């Protein structure tokens, strides 16, 4: 070769190139071609000793001293590479062109025997001009500007393909690389794992530092032993349990936040090394124990060896966590069931109220209609409750029947509170409650239950739960003050809560004062969460004391005694007996007792009759009326018959008297014969 001037391929002068590169232009025997010589003074190459390393982001440091010629071809954009005979003999199977500022792959002539080709740290944008290197085993294109995998279809012998730190957005065009052993695609812009299912011999796949959000589509990679997915945006992992040979999986620095999103890993029997550090899941207190409990075959976690003590502790903690989880799930199910049941009870209650409202409206229409024949209304009495008559919407009725097959009540004991939802819950008071549970109950809450139904179980309530001090009413149809009278039969009550929802009585201004007056013997402390003061008690007495006295004064004694209980009857009789005594006979203590008894008696006359009790009483009255009517009719019939017989007797008596006298005269006309006849009759009777 003849030395020439220092010029670049484009003809611009240059004295030297970085990295000790000497650019020499020589004129060959062919005048139409120019030969460009690159001389590298570097260390001898060292082939990586271990390809199956977990992080192929670190590049092998192979160097070689080649004496390479790039000859410009008829196509100026693709230089032709030629090496000297000595270089070919010394490095017959490998070629390194790293850090040469190449923008394209040169045409490589006469190098079909190459097995290793290195294009690291260049500016290559497309893989081309290497289709003739069909014996190539190792191809390194790390740190270039490649945007698409292409030009590899003829490289069927390729075992190692390094394309890290490029601009690749999609895995493609690997169909013919069936012998591929290592595929490095880290540091690209890949968003999806695809087109790798046919690589059944692939052992190492590096997809670190890409844009992956999930892991799937890994079926067919039966030989894969190492999968690097660090520094992505992964939130869940699938199909990893279908990799029979996978031993090392690196998921560090992703967005995995729960073990459920990577639960398939627990089904893998081959995994021995895994990393989760840098994920939200690794910050959880249960992280390590859960992983070790579900992946018992692990030898390393987050690059640290797993000890037997850690396994044992993981087993213990995992069992406790599992128990907590089961309990939490149980509580969640109970809460959900409670919510659904309460919603159903509320719907059932709403339908009942609509039915009742329809019946009330129908009664109002009937009352507004013209009066009936007086003979049909004679003897009727006015009822404080409308009868459940009238047409009911068929849609409401069918809906009510449909709900009847679902749970329509709920009984819940939460600490010291017993909550009853729906009228069916009142049946729980008939259960055999344990003494301990019953003694703990201090608050009883009623929701979606008619107050009249609650009144019927109040005697059971004071027996079953003797320590109950606080009653709550919500959606119970408390509509009038006299309904509070029924609460007087309880043993004790310190607090009363009446929710405005479903209880119109709360809209009355004086309802609290009436409660304090009527239930004054309980010495209540709070009403609807508000403390009861002495001034409240005085105001209640002023408002309702006189009315109660008037009500009790108007009642006759027998009626008053029937209202009072047995114990109160004795006190009332004592009160009546002491009324006639002189003032000096009864001492001061008896006077106080008398005053107290009188106050209680006045309040006791303010009672409440439930609708059901009233209906029963009305039916009883009807039965009694019916019986009395039949009895009177029988008496009248009998008296009529007696009178008719008497009148007939009066008509027949004169003739009968004459015949009697005649018969007597005839019989005694012969005295001796008559005496014999009488003696004979006496003898026959004996």
XYZ file of C-alpha atoms in Angstrom:
686
model
C 0.000 0.000 0.000
C 1.205 3.493 -0.899
C 0.869 6.204 1.753
C -1.297 9.147 0.729
C -2.770 12.270 2.260
C -4.895 12.305 5.471
C -8.447 12.821 4.280
C -11.853 11.643 5.380
C -14.165 9.584 3.220
C -15.920 12.750 2.031
C -12.605 14.386 1.101
C -12.322 16.716 4.136
C -8.840 16.800 5.716
C -8.263 15.198 9.127
C -5.096 14.580 11.013
C -6.327 12.028 13.537
C -9.367 10.308 15.026
C -10.229 9.668 18.693
C -9.095 6.510 20.497
C -5.712 6.379 18.707
C -7.304 5.841 15.316
C -5.121 6.633 12.309
C -7.008 7.404 9.157
C -4.985 6.647 6.024
C -6.189 6.988 2.457
C -4.386 4.751 0.019
C -4.767 4.398 -3.714
C -5.143 0.843 -4.879
C -4.410 -0.569 -8.276
C -8.003 0.124 -9.140
C -8.252 3.862 -9.734
C -12.042 3.911 -9.294
C -11.771 2.973 -5.584
C -10.273 4.657 -2.584
C -9.135 2.625 0.411
C -9.534 3.984 3.924
C -7.454 2.370 6.633
C -8.383 2.329 10.354
C -5.670 1.308 12.767
C -6.612 0.343 16.369
C -4.024 0.128 19.084
C -5.974 -1.556 21.897
C -5.821 -4.469 24.254
C -6.604 -7.921 23.008
C -10.269 -8.839 23.264
C -11.672 -10.855 26.121
C -14.900 -12.723 25.407
C -17.332 -12.576 28.289
C -16.834 -15.598 30.443
C -20.406 -15.692 31.809
C -23.331 -14.733 29.612
C -25.985 -15.831 32.093
C -25.511 -12.878 34.415
C -28.533 -11.195 35.971
C -27.765 -7.720 34.647
C -26.607 -7.433 31.035
C -26.699 -3.661 31.318
C -22.959 -3.881 32.035
C -21.168 -4.556 28.779
C -18.341 -6.885 28.236
C -15.015 -5.088 27.815
C -13.662 -6.830 24.778
C -10.976 -5.018 22.862
C -8.877 -6.090 19.936
C -6.116 -4.556 17.845
C -7.360 -4.774 14.309
C -5.945 -3.302 11.183
C -9.119 -2.587 9.235
C -9.732 -1.073 5.806
C -13.034 0.579 4.896
C -13.232 0.987 1.139
C -15.804 3.314 -0.334
C -18.127 1.466 -2.661
C -20.199 2.575 -5.599
C -22.810 3.476 -2.950
C -21.146 6.261 -0.945
C -23.365 5.705 2.146
C -22.122 2.128 2.770
C -18.334 1.770 3.162
C -16.795 -1.640 2.555
C -14.753 -3.127 5.363
C -11.638 -5.174 4.688
C -9.009 -6.513 7.061
C -5.427 -7.417 6.397
C -4.459 -11.054 6.114
C -2.617 -10.910 9.417
C -5.706 -9.603 11.234
C -7.878 -12.254 9.676
C -5.491 -14.956 10.839
C -5.125 -13.524 14.347
C -8.846 -12.779 14.900
C -10.452 -14.972 12.331
C -13.848 -15.347 14.050
C -14.420 -11.920 15.645
C -14.583 -8.291 14.637
C -14.905 -5.218 16.855
C -16.023 -1.845 15.527
C -17.023 -0.061 18.723
C -16.847 3.705 19.243
C -16.225 4.466 15.580
C -19.043 6.999 15.172
C -20.619 4.744 12.577
C -24.097 5.761 11.414
C -24.594 2.674 9.230
C -23.371 -0.871 9.231
C -20.510 -1.225 6.712
C -20.425 -3.884 4.018
C -18.242 -6.693 5.311
C -16.680 -8.699 2.447
C -14.915 -12.009 2.794
C -15.807 -12.440 6.495
C -18.476 -15.117 6.219
C -16.696 -17.129 8.903
C -17.218 -14.434 11.578
C -18.834 -15.630 14.812
C -18.589 -12.463 16.924
C -19.421 -8.961 15.713
C -19.310 -5.868 17.964
C -20.864 -2.501 17.019
C -21.036 -1.001 20.527
C -21.249 2.764 21.142
C -21.922 3.979 17.607
C -24.763 5.892 15.972
C -26.204 3.113 13.831
C -29.940 3.562 13.164
C -30.658 0.371 11.266
C -29.349 -3.194 11.213
C -28.216 -4.055 7.684
C -25.392 -5.446 5.510
C -24.789 -8.454 7.782
C -27.140 -10.966 6.156
C -24.139 -12.770 4.619
C -22.655 -13.562 8.062
C -24.677 -16.749 8.487
C -22.207 -18.285 10.951
C -22.538 -15.345 13.337
C -23.185 -16.427 16.923
C -22.643 -13.197 18.905
C -23.945 -9.811 17.729
C -23.492 -6.740 19.931
C -25.257 -3.510 18.939
C -25.350 -1.950 22.407
C -25.652 1.839 22.666
C -26.731 2.818 19.186
C -29.813 4.519 17.750
C -31.651 1.530 16.314
C -35.446 1.983 16.210
C -36.515 -1.376 14.789
C -35.225 -4.937 14.925
C -34.594 -5.978 11.325
C -32.041 -7.526 8.949
C -31.526 -10.645 11.074
C -33.649 -13.184 9.228
C -30.655 -15.046 7.736
C -28.666 -15.299 10.982
C -30.115 -18.665 12.031
C -26.994 -19.563 14.031
C -27.160 -16.438 16.220
C -27.048 -17.320 19.943
C -26.450 -13.929 21.605
C -28.166 -10.712 20.511
C -27.345 -7.558 22.482
C -29.546 -4.578 21.579
C -29.504 -2.696 24.858
C -29.670 1.086 25.051
C -31.271 1.766 21.682
C -34.632 3.215 20.610
C -36.544 0.039 19.916
C -40.286 0.264 20.600
C -41.431 -3.208 19.641
C -40.061 -6.741 19.757
C -40.317 -8.060 16.203
C -38.610 -9.898 13.340
C -37.100 -12.640 15.501
C -38.970 -15.467 13.823
C -35.864 -17.162 12.356
C -33.615 -16.808 15.412
C -34.784 -20.087 16.898
C -31.349 -20.842 18.400
C -31.161 -17.603 20.354
C -29.758 -18.132 23.848
C -29.407 -14.557 25.179
C -31.579 -11.593 24.199
C -30.717 -8.223 25.726
C -33.189 -5.416 25.038
C -32.673 -3.296 28.136
C -32.792 0.493 27.958
C -35.259 0.730 25.057
C -38.869 1.946 24.727
C -40.667 -1.397 24.640
C -44.214 -1.356 26.112
C -45.256 -4.969 25.580
C -43.707 -8.433 25.631
C -44.533 -10.099 22.333
C -43.200 -12.239 19.481
C -40.881 -14.304 21.678
C -43.001 -17.415 22.267
C -41.108 -19.385 19.603
C -37.701 -18.912 21.295
C -37.797 -22.243 23.084
C -33.960 -22.253 23.615
C -33.759 -18.736 25.072
C -32.154 -18.809 28.521
C -31.641 -15.089 29.321
C -34.078 -12.279 28.548
C -33.196 -8.747 29.650
C -35.990 -6.158 29.385
C -34.813 -3.812 32.134
C -35.374 -0.059 31.832
C -38.205 -0.192 29.318
C -41.838 0.980 29.495
C -43.528 -2.281 30.443
C -46.665 -1.977 32.581
C -47.480 -5.681 32.855
C -45.828 -9.044 32.298
C -47.550 -11.738 30.266
C -47.337 -13.637 26.961
C -44.350 -15.705 28.114
C -45.661 -19.108 27.092
C -43.247 -21.207 25.070
C -40.034 -19.980 26.719
C -39.369 -23.390 28.204
C -35.599 -22.881 28.581
C -35.688 -19.409 30.122
C -33.702 -19.384 33.369
C -33.201 -15.641 33.913
C -35.651 -12.783 33.351
C -34.622 -9.207 34.134
C -37.499 -6.707 34.351
C -36.012 -4.089 36.633
C -36.781 -0.369 36.289
C -40.082 -0.626 34.410
C -43.631 0.408 35.318
C -44.958 -3.073 36.009
C -48.090 -3.355 38.173
C -48.940 -7.051 37.729
C -47.277 -10.253 36.531
C -48.837 -13.229 34.733
C -47.703 -16.429 33.003
C -44.436 -16.655 34.951
C -45.638 -19.872 36.560
C -45.677 -21.376 33.037
C -41.887 -21.073 32.722
C -40.591 -24.480 33.870
C -36.876 -23.536 33.952
C -37.002 -20.012 35.369
C -34.611 -19.630 38.309
C -33.890 -15.901 38.555
C -36.485 -13.137 38.252
C -35.616 -9.492 38.850
C -38.556 -7.129 39.410
C -36.823 -4.367 41.323
C -38.024 -0.763 41.000
C -41.483 -1.248 39.517
C -45.006 -0.364 40.708
C -46.039 -3.649 42.284
C -48.177 -2.797 45.320
C -49.826 -6.082 46.344
C -48.925 -9.740 46.423
C -52.161 -10.567 44.586
C -50.784 -8.854 41.478
C -47.868 -11.326 41.402
C -49.682 -14.323 42.913
C -48.694 -16.529 39.965
C -45.142 -16.556 41.314
C -46.302 -18.738 44.195
C -47.120 -21.473 41.659
C -43.614 -21.533 40.203
C -41.589 -24.517 41.412
C -38.256 -23.553 39.816
C -37.715 -19.973 41.071
C -34.799 -19.678 43.492
C -33.816 -16.010 43.240
C -36.161 -13.027 43.069
C -36.033 -9.293 43.787
C -38.840 -6.873 44.701
C -36.815 -4.037 46.210
C -37.866 -0.582 45.047
C -41.555 -1.585 44.744
C -44.352 -0.310 47.018
C -44.896 -3.886 48.143
C -41.403 -4.003 49.651
C -42.365 -1.232 52.082
C -45.109 -3.314 53.702
C -44.421 -4.928 57.067
C -45.725 -8.281 55.876
C -43.723 -8.248 52.629
C -40.837 -10.572 53.442
C -42.887 -13.013 55.482
C -45.565 -13.265 52.821
C -43.096 -13.866 50.001
C -41.197 -16.543 51.917
C -44.405 -18.217 53.026
C -45.774 -18.441 49.489
C -42.456 -19.188 47.761
C -40.838 -21.768 50.009
C -38.223 -22.786 47.415
C -36.501 -19.365 47.340
C -32.790 -19.281 48.190
C -32.312 -15.543 47.694
C -34.662 -12.593 48.165
C -33.549 -9.134 47.061
C -29.996 -10.490 46.544
C -29.800 -11.729 50.142
C -29.595 -15.344 51.188
C -32.711 -16.682 52.930
C -31.950 -18.393 56.267
C -33.931 -21.161 57.949
C -34.744 -18.845 60.842
C -36.282 -16.382 58.410
C -38.338 -19.165 56.901
C -39.580 -20.244 60.317
C -40.475 -16.698 61.323
C -42.136 -16.159 57.974
C -44.277 -19.227 58.549
C -45.357 -18.024 61.990
C -46.075 -14.471 60.871
C -47.821 -15.643 57.728
C -50.159 -17.808 59.782
C -51.020 -14.876 61.993
C -51.530 -12.651 58.969
C -53.706 -15.290 57.377
C -55.828 -15.473 60.508
C -56.145 -11.693 60.544
C -57.007 -11.723 56.864
C -59.670 -14.366 57.343
C -61.096 -12.444 60.273
C -61.042 -9.255 58.240
C -62.779 -10.975 55.347
C -65.304 -12.403 57.741
C -65.982 -8.976 59.206
C -66.244 -7.508 55.715
C -68.733 -10.175 54.720
C -70.729 -9.586 57.873
C -70.732 -5.842 57.254
C -71.848 -6.340 53.676
C -74.533 -8.776 54.742
C -75.640 -6.319 57.405
C -75.774 -3.505 54.865
C -77.800 -5.560 52.393
C -80.169 -6.765 55.098
C -80.733 -3.253 56.447
C -81.379 -1.998 52.922
C -83.879 -4.778 52.392
C -85.553 -4.060 55.738
C -85.739 -0.385 54.759
C -87.402 -1.263 51.434
C -89.815 -3.572 53.193
C -90.612 -0.819 55.707
C -91.137 1.708 52.919
C -93.596 -0.595 51.175
C -95.472 -1.118 54.426
C -95.742 2.628 54.941
C -97.014 3.102 51.406
C -99.642 0.420 51.961
C -100.687 2.076 55.228
C -100.847 5.496 53.578
C -103.010 4.118 50.767
C -105.359 2.585 53.325
C -105.521 5.860 55.259
C -106.287 7.827 52.117
C -109.016 5.353 51.216
C -110.574 5.738 54.664
C -110.538 9.501 54.258
C -112.320 9.149 50.936
C -114.910 6.888 52.538
C -115.459 9.348 55.384
C -115.948 12.148 52.871
C -118.624 10.176 50.981
C -122.408 10.638 51.723
C -123.629 9.010 54.995
C -125.074 5.515 54.842
C -128.401 4.291 56.119
C -128.617 5.010 59.883
C -129.622 1.423 60.594
C -126.247 0.296 59.272
C -124.224 2.601 61.538
C -126.270 2.196 64.652
C -124.229 0.979 67.597
C -120.866 1.738 66.005
C -118.077 3.460 67.963
C -115.393 5.897 66.828
C -111.908 4.367 66.614
C -108.664 6.329 67.023
C -107.134 4.078 64.355
C -108.286 3.799 60.747
C -109.215 0.324 59.602
C -106.897 -1.339 57.064
C -109.420 -1.271 54.279
C -109.427 0.116 50.806
C -107.822 -0.848 47.516
C -104.046 -1.346 47.571
C -101.908 -0.818 44.506
C -101.253 -4.212 42.925
C -97.639 -3.253 42.162
C -96.957 -2.520 45.834
C -98.584 -5.783 46.898
C -96.522 -7.879 44.488
C -93.321 -6.125 45.528
C -94.139 -6.744 49.181
C -94.696 -10.438 48.491
C -91.424 -10.599 46.590
C -89.509 -9.161 49.532
C -91.124 -11.496 52.010
C -88.871 -14.364 50.957
C -85.723 -12.374 51.769
C -84.290 -11.542 55.190
C -86.506 -8.807 56.557
C -84.991 -8.397 59.998
C -81.609 -8.173 61.687
C -80.450 -8.626 65.274
C -77.009 -7.261 66.151
C -75.152 -7.128 69.455
C -72.272 -4.664 69.368
C -70.660 -4.249 72.762
C -73.346 -3.010 75.135
C -75.844 -2.180 72.346
C -78.598 -4.437 71.037
C -79.853 -3.263 67.627
C -83.123 -4.585 66.229
C -84.057 -3.948 62.573
C -87.481 -4.974 61.304
C -90.443 -6.328 63.241
C -89.183 -9.904 62.915
C -86.234 -8.982 65.123
C -88.574 -8.669 68.116
C -88.825 -12.458 68.184
C -85.211 -12.538 69.349
C -86.412 -11.446 72.779
C -87.843 -14.948 73.200
C -84.404 -16.527 72.862
C -82.494 -17.998 75.761
C -79.979 -15.194 76.183
C -76.955 -15.974 78.331
C -76.797 -14.166 81.639
C -73.493 -12.551 80.707
C -74.700 -11.234 77.334
C -78.022 -10.034 78.693
C -76.279 -8.306 81.593
C -73.976 -6.424 79.227
C -76.817 -4.830 77.250
C -77.434 -1.252 78.373
C -78.710 0.228 75.106
C -81.522 -1.128 72.929
C -82.082 0.368 69.481
C -85.268 -0.139 67.428
C -85.243 0.635 63.697
C -87.949 0.053 61.052
C -90.378 -1.351 63.643
C -93.877 -0.084 64.423
C -93.983 1.414 67.908
C -97.202 -0.487 68.645
C -95.299 -3.744 68.077
C -92.508 -2.561 70.366
C -95.025 -1.836 73.142
C -96.056 -5.493 73.201
C -92.502 -6.677 73.973
C -91.616 -4.062 76.586
C -92.471 -6.445 79.467
C -90.072 -9.012 77.966
C -87.452 -6.329 77.503
C -87.315 -5.375 81.159
C -87.075 -9.049 82.153
C -84.510 -10.164 79.561
C -82.242 -7.118 79.854
C -82.515 -5.794 83.409
C -79.588 -3.385 82.939
C -80.976 -1.619 79.862
C -80.934 2.126 80.512
C -81.025 3.689 77.053
C -83.697 3.253 74.365
C -83.317 4.446 70.780
C -86.136 4.766 68.255
C -85.632 5.354 64.525
C -88.315 4.864 61.871
C -90.830 3.564 64.447
C -93.861 5.736 63.648
C -93.947 7.678 66.890
C -96.698 10.125 65.917
C -98.380 11.237 69.154
C -97.409 12.086 72.713
C -99.584 9.455 74.353
C -97.401 6.722 72.824
C -94.688 7.654 75.337
C -97.065 6.532 78.099
C -96.269 2.927 77.202
C -92.639 3.357 78.288
C -93.744 3.788 81.907
C -93.964 0.019 82.329
C -90.171 -0.347 82.058
C -88.051 -0.893 85.124
C -85.415 1.776 84.481
C -84.485 4.289 81.817
C -81.811 6.969 82.018
C -81.653 8.028 78.367
C -84.108 8.274 75.490
C -83.191 8.936 71.867
C -85.925 9.541 69.287
C -84.555 10.069 65.798
C -86.493 12.659 63.740
C -86.414 10.259 60.790
C -89.646 8.316 60.760
C -90.909 9.780 64.066
C -93.107 12.861 63.435
C -93.703 13.332 67.172
C -90.270 14.996 67.387
C -91.714 17.928 65.466
C -93.911 18.761 68.471
C -92.396 21.576 70.509
C -93.318 20.156 73.922
C -92.615 16.482 73.356
C -89.510 16.438 75.569
C -91.379 18.084 78.430
C -94.177 15.548 78.132
C -91.659 12.703 78.293
C -90.046 14.208 81.385
C -93.459 14.616 83.072
C -94.870 11.193 82.215
C -91.623 9.315 82.942
C -90.551 11.429 85.891
C -90.245 8.332 88.108
C -87.225 7.292 85.970
C -85.294 10.504 86.780
C -84.041 10.640 83.187
C -80.622 12.140 82.561
C -80.584 12.714 78.781
C -83.079 13.084 75.965
C -81.645 12.978 72.435
C -78.183 13.471 73.887
C -79.098 16.646 75.815
C -78.710 16.743 79.582
C -81.951 17.072 81.559
C -81.857 19.988 84.027
C -83.943 20.772 87.087
C -85.550 23.636 85.215
C -86.719 21.158 82.563
C -88.413 19.061 85.228
C -90.133 22.115 86.743
C -91.343 23.248 83.318
C -92.682 19.770 82.540
C -94.632 19.728 85.796
C -96.108 23.142 85.114
C -97.178 22.259 81.607
C -98.764 18.852 82.189
C -99.326 18.467 85.943
C -102.757 20.130 85.978
C -103.909 18.247 82.896
C -102.985 14.931 84.471
C -104.820 15.873 87.690
C -107.954 16.770 85.758
C -107.775 13.543 83.770
C -107.498 11.411 86.909
C -110.240 13.358 88.726
C -112.750 12.729 85.957
C -112.311 8.959 86.100
C -114.623 6.898 88.374
C -112.984 4.894 91.132
C -113.540 1.473 89.536
C -112.013 2.697 86.275
C -109.038 4.199 88.068
C -108.374 0.987 89.992
C -108.556 -1.050 86.783
C -105.881 1.148 85.215
C -103.440 0.790 88.104
C -101.344 -2.291 88.795
C -101.798 -4.530 91.845
C -99.129 -2.766 93.898
C -100.525 0.617 92.953
C -104.079 -0.478 93.870
C -103.047 -1.002 97.490
C -101.479 2.437 97.561
C -104.569 3.951 96.013
C -106.905 2.252 98.523
C -104.675 3.492 101.321
C -104.981 6.964 99.841
C -108.773 6.722 99.817
C -108.878 5.412 103.391
C -106.780 8.270 104.726
C -108.964 10.903 103.086
C -111.620 10.626 105.837
C -109.197 10.926 108.762
C -108.502 14.107 110.677
C -105.312 15.995 109.801
C -103.702 15.281 113.160
C -104.055 11.536 112.932
C -101.828 11.056 109.926
C -98.187 11.923 110.553
C -95.980 13.985 108.247
C -94.341 10.932 106.665
C -97.702 9.546 105.649
C -98.594 12.935 104.207
C -95.451 12.833 102.009
C -96.256 9.289 100.985
C -99.797 10.353 100.174
C -98.563 13.202 98.007
C -96.158 10.943 96.141
C -98.806 8.309 95.571
C -101.190 10.945 94.303
C -98.660 12.226 91.774
C -97.906 8.750 90.511
C -101.596 7.966 90.289
C -102.233 11.067 88.222
C -99.540 10.022 85.790
C -100.717 6.424 85.714
C -104.056 7.531 84.296
C -102.151 8.692 81.217
C -101.848 5.329 79.513
C -101.636 4.152 75.932
C -103.645 1.515 74.127
C -102.040 0.035 71.072
C -103.942 -0.422 67.893
C -103.825 -4.188 68.115
C -105.038 -4.159 71.706
C -107.807 -1.781 70.725
C -108.848 -4.031 67.845
C -108.847 -7.043 70.164
C -110.926 -5.130 72.675
C -113.296 -4.064 69.918
C -113.695 -7.649 68.766
C -114.329 -8.690 72.371
C -117.009 -6.038 72.701
C -118.616 -7.229 69.486
C -118.641 -10.807 70.765
C -120.210 -9.706 74.043
C -122.831 -7.687 72.224
C -123.643 -10.654 70.053
C -123.953 -12.918 73.088
C -126.151 -10.434 74.953
C -128.378 -10.020 71.944
C -128.854 -13.771 71.591
C -129.493 -14.142 75.323
C -132.123 -11.394 75.332
C -133.761 -12.884 72.269
C -133.965 -16.270 73.991
C -135.467 -14.668 77.108
C -137.993 -12.764 75.048
C -138.943 -15.902 73.154
C -139.383 -17.833 76.374
C -141.428 -15.024 77.964
C -143.622 -14.866 74.891
C -144.308 -18.572 75.059
C -145.124 -18.331 78.779
C -147.503 -15.457 78.123
C -149.225 -17.323 75.327
C -149.682 -20.342 77.553
C -151.082 -18.121 80.321
C -153.579 -16.563 77.954
C -154.691 -19.996 76.739
C -155.042 -21.150 80.322
C -157.244 -18.175 81.164
C -159.530 -19.063 78.322
C -159.768 -22.777 79.221
C -159.862 -22.427 83.007
C -163.642 -21.915 83.579
C -164.552 -25.045 81.664
C -161.709 -26.955 83.245
C -162.916 -25.881 86.735
C -166.460 -27.042 86.045
C -165.200 -30.425 84.833
C -162.980 -30.785 87.897
C -165.886 -30.086 90.270
C -168.149 -32.472 88.377
C -165.572 -35.258 88.449
C -165.052 -34.737 92.196
C -168.763 -34.880 92.934
C -169.196 -38.030 90.881
C -166.254 -39.736 92.618
C -167.456 -39.038 96.206
C -171.123 -39.701 95.543
C -170.731 -43.292 96.845
C -168.705 -42.805 99.969
C -167.841 -46.449 100.645
C -166.771 -47.167 97.089
C -164.626 -44.026 97.035
C -162.871 -44.991 100.295
C -162.137 -48.518 99.014
C -160.700 -47.072 95.826
C -158.425 -44.687 97.745
C -157.187 -47.483 100.057
C -156.478 -49.666 97.030
C -154.402 -46.917 95.427
C -152.440 -46.455 98.649
C -151.774 -50.188 98.808
C -150.617 -50.288 95.198
C -148.201 -47.453 95.774
C -146.564 -49.344 98.653
